[in-house]
XYZ file of C-alpha atoms in Angstrom:
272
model
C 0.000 0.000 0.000
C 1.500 3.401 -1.042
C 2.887 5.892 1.241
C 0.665 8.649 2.589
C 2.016 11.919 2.145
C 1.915 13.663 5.613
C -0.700 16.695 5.419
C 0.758 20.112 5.403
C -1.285 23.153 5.557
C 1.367 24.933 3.151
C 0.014 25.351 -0.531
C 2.504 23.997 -3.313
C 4.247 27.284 -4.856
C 2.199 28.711 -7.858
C 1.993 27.739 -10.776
C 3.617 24.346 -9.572
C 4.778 23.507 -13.264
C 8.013 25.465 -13.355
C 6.671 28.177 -15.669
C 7.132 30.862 -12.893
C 10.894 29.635 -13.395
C 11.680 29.957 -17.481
C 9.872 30.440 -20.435
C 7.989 28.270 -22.021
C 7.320 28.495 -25.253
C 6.435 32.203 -25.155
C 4.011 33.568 -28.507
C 4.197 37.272 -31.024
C 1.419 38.689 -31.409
C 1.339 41.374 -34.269
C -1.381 43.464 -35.227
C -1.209 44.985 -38.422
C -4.133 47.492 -40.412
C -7.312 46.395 -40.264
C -6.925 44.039 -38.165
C -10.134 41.999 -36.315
C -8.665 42.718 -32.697
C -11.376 41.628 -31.127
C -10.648 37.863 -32.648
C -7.279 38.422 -32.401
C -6.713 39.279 -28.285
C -8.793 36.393 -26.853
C -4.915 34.273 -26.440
C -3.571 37.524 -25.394
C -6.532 37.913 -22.593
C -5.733 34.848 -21.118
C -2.222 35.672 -20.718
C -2.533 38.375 -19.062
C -5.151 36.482 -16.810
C -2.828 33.832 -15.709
C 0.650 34.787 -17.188
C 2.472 32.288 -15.563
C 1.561 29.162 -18.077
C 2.877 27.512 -21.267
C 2.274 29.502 -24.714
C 1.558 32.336 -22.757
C 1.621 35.704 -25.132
C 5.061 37.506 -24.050
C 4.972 40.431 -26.746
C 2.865 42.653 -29.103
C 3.933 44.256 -31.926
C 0.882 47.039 -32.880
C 1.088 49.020 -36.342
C 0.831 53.001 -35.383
C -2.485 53.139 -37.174
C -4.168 50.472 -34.783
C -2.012 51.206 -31.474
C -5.337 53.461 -29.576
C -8.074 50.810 -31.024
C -5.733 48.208 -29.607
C -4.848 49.357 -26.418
C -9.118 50.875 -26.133
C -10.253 47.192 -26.671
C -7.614 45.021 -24.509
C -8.593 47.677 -21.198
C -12.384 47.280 -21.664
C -11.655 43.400 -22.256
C -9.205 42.939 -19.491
C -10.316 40.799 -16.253
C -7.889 41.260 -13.216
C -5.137 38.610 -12.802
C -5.447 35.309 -11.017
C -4.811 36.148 -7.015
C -1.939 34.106 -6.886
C -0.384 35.449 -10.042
C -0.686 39.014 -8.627
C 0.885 38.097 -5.791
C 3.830 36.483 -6.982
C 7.177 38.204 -6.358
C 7.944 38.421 -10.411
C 4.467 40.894 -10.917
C 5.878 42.642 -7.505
C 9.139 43.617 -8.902
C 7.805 44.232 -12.285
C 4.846 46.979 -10.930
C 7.764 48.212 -8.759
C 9.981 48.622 -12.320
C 7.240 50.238 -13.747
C 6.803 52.790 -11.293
C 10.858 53.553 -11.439
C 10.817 53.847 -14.890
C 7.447 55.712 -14.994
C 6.375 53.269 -18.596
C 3.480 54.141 -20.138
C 0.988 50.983 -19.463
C -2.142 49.645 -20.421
C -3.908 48.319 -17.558
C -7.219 48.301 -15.220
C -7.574 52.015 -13.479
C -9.214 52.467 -10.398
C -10.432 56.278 -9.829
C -9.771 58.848 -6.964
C -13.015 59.378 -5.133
C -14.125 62.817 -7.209
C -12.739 60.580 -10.338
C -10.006 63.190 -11.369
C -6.967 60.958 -10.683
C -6.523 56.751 -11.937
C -4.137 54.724 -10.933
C -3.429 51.203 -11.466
C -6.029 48.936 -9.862
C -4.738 46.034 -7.422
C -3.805 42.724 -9.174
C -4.087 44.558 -12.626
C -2.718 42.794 -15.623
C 0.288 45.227 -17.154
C 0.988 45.481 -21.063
C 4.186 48.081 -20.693
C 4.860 49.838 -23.901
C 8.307 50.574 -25.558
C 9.875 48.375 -22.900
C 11.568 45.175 -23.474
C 11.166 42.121 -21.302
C 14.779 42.319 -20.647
C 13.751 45.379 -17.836
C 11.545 43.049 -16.183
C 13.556 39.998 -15.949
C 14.343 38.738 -19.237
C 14.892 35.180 -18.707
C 11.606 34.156 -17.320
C 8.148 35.087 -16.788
C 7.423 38.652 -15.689
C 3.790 38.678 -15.664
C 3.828 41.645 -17.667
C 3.493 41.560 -21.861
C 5.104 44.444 -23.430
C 3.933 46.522 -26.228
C 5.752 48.050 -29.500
C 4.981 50.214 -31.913
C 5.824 49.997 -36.070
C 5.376 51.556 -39.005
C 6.708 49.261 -41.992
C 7.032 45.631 -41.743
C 10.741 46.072 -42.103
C 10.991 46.978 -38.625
C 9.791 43.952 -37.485
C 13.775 42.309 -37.481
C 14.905 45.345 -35.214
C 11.989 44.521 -32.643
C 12.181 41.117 -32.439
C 16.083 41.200 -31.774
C 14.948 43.413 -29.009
C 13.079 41.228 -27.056
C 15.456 38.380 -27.082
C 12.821 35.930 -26.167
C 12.817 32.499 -27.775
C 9.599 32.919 -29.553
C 8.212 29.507 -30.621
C 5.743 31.179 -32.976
C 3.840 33.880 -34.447
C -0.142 35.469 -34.528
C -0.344 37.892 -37.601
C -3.474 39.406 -38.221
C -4.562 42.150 -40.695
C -7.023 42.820 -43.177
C -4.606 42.093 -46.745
C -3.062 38.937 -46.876
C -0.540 40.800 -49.060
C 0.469 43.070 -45.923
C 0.449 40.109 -43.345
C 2.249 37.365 -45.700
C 5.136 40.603 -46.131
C 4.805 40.773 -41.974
C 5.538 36.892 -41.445
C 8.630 36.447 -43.893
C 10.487 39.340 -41.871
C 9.772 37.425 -38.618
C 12.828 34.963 -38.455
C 10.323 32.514 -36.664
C 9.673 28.759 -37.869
C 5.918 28.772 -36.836
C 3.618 32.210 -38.081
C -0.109 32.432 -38.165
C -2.108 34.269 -40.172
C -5.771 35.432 -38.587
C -5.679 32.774 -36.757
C -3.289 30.852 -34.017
C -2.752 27.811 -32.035
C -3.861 25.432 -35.188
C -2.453 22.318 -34.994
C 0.376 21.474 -37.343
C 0.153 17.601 -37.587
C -0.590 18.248 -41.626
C 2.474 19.038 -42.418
C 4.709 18.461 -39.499
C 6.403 15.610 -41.165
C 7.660 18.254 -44.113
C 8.228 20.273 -42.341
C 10.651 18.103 -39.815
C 12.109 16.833 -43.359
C 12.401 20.253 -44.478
C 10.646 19.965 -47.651
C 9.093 22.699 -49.178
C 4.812 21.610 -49.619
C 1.278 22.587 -49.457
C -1.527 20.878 -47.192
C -4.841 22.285 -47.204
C -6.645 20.456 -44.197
C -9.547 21.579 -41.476
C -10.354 24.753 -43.451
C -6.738 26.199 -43.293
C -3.697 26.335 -45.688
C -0.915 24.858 -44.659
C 2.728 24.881 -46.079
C 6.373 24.823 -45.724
C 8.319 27.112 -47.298
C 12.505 27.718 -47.555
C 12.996 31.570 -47.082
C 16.512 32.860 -46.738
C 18.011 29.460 -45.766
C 15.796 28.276 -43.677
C 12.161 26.309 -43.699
C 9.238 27.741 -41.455
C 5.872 27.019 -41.704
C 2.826 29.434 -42.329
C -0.759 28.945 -41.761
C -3.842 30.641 -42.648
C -7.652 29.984 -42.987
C -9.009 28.888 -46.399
C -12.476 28.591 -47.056
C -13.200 25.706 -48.822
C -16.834 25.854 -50.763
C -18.753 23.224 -52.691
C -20.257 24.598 -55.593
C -22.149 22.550 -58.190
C -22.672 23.969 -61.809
C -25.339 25.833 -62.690
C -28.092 24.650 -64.978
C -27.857 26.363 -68.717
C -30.736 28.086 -70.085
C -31.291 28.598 -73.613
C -31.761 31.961 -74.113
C -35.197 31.657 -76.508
C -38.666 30.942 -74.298
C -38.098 27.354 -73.855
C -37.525 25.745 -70.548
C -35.284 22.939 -71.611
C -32.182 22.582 -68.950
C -28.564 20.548 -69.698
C -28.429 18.099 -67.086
C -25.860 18.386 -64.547
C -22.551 17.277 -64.234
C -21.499 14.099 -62.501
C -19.596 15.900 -59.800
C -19.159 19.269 -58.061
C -16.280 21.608 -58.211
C -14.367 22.304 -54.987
C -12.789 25.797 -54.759
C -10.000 26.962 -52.551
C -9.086 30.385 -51.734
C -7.835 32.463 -49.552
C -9.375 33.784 -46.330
């Protein structure tokens, strides 16, 4: 008969899986024009909920034309974090590195009583902007996500060498798949999404782990492996895939005679 462990009325540290300790896997998120924020912050939400856990979202990269939309929407979507989380001596010494460095923040605001001064509420979740994670502690969770600014997709290089972080992959979202498909190639990342994130890759994981350039489309998304500047990453966006059988033909006198129709449908793929 196994052991009992004797009871102790000491909780196990928080998270208990080690996250609180390094990264792991830490996400991009980049928002470029037109992009459907609402769709696109729900990961980001839950990071900032709980941001010590796996695939948490670590950075945002915000074109200048959708930084005050984004920013409007996360604060009127944020919850406060998880009581343990805000708590924990990482968020401590972050807020208390925000405050020293006086960072712009996006973040829950409680009100003076006449409602002429905010201030940060308790247990808020922090997105700092312009700051890199290295401020914060760099190697490992700091319960904060940080926030950057750009204006051309070439800029995307500079930021990401900023953050130092060993991004496992990449959200893109934006209205032209021209734009975003520009936005993922200058992200030296093996795994970008496109409007959409967290798909799995078992598709085309086997080309990809044999680094062979190919094309899946599978579940309603396109996926494929490409070689770009030495090395193969993978990219994956919804496609819609529609059904459409042919039309009858009509002559064009007053009769009402119809072709009959063909023995199959056509299946069309495009882009979402």
């Amino acid at each position: 008969m196994p052991k009992r462990a004797p009871y102790t009325w000491r909780q196990p540290d928080f998270p208990g899986d080690g996250s609180d300790l390094s990264w792991q896997e830490p996400t991009l998120l980049v928002i470029c024009q037109a992009a459907d924020i609402q769709a696109a912050i729900q990961p980001l939400l839950g990071s900032l909920k709980q941001p010590f856990a796996p695939a948490q979202v670590a950075s945002v990269f915000v074109h200048e034309t959708m930084r005050e939309a984004f920013c409007n929407q996360v604060r009127s979507s944020m919850e406060p974090m998880h009581r343990q989380a805000a708590s924990h001596a990482h968020y401590l010494r972050a807020v208390k590195m925000i405050d020293c460095l006086r960072a712009e923040v996006v973040c829950l605001l409680t009100p003076d009583d006449i409602r002429f001064r905010f201030k940060m509420s308790p247990g808020s979740p922090v997105i700092v902007c312009e700051f890199d994670q290295s401020f914060f502690g760099g190697s490992r969770p700091t319960s904060v996500v940080t926030l950057h600014t750009f204006r051309h997709a070439s800029e995307l290089p500079r930021l990401l060498a900023t953050e130092r972080l060993p991004f496992v992959s990449a959200a893109i979202w934006g209205a032209k798949m021209a734009t975003v498909y520009e936005a993922a190639l200058h992200l030296d990342l093996v795994i970008v999404y496109i409007n959409c994130q967290g798909i799995s890759l078992a598709p085309i994981r086997e080309y990809l782990e044999e680094k062979q350039p190919h094309v899946v489309l599978a579940r309603y998304h396109h996926f494929e492996v490409i070689s770009h500047r030495g090395r193969h990453r993978v990219i994956v966006f919804p496609a819609k895939v529609i059904w459409e059988p042919e039309a009858p033909i009509r002559p064009s006198g007053g009769g009402s005679r119809e072709l009959p129709p063909p023995a199959e449908g056509k299946t069309v793929a495009r882009r979402g």
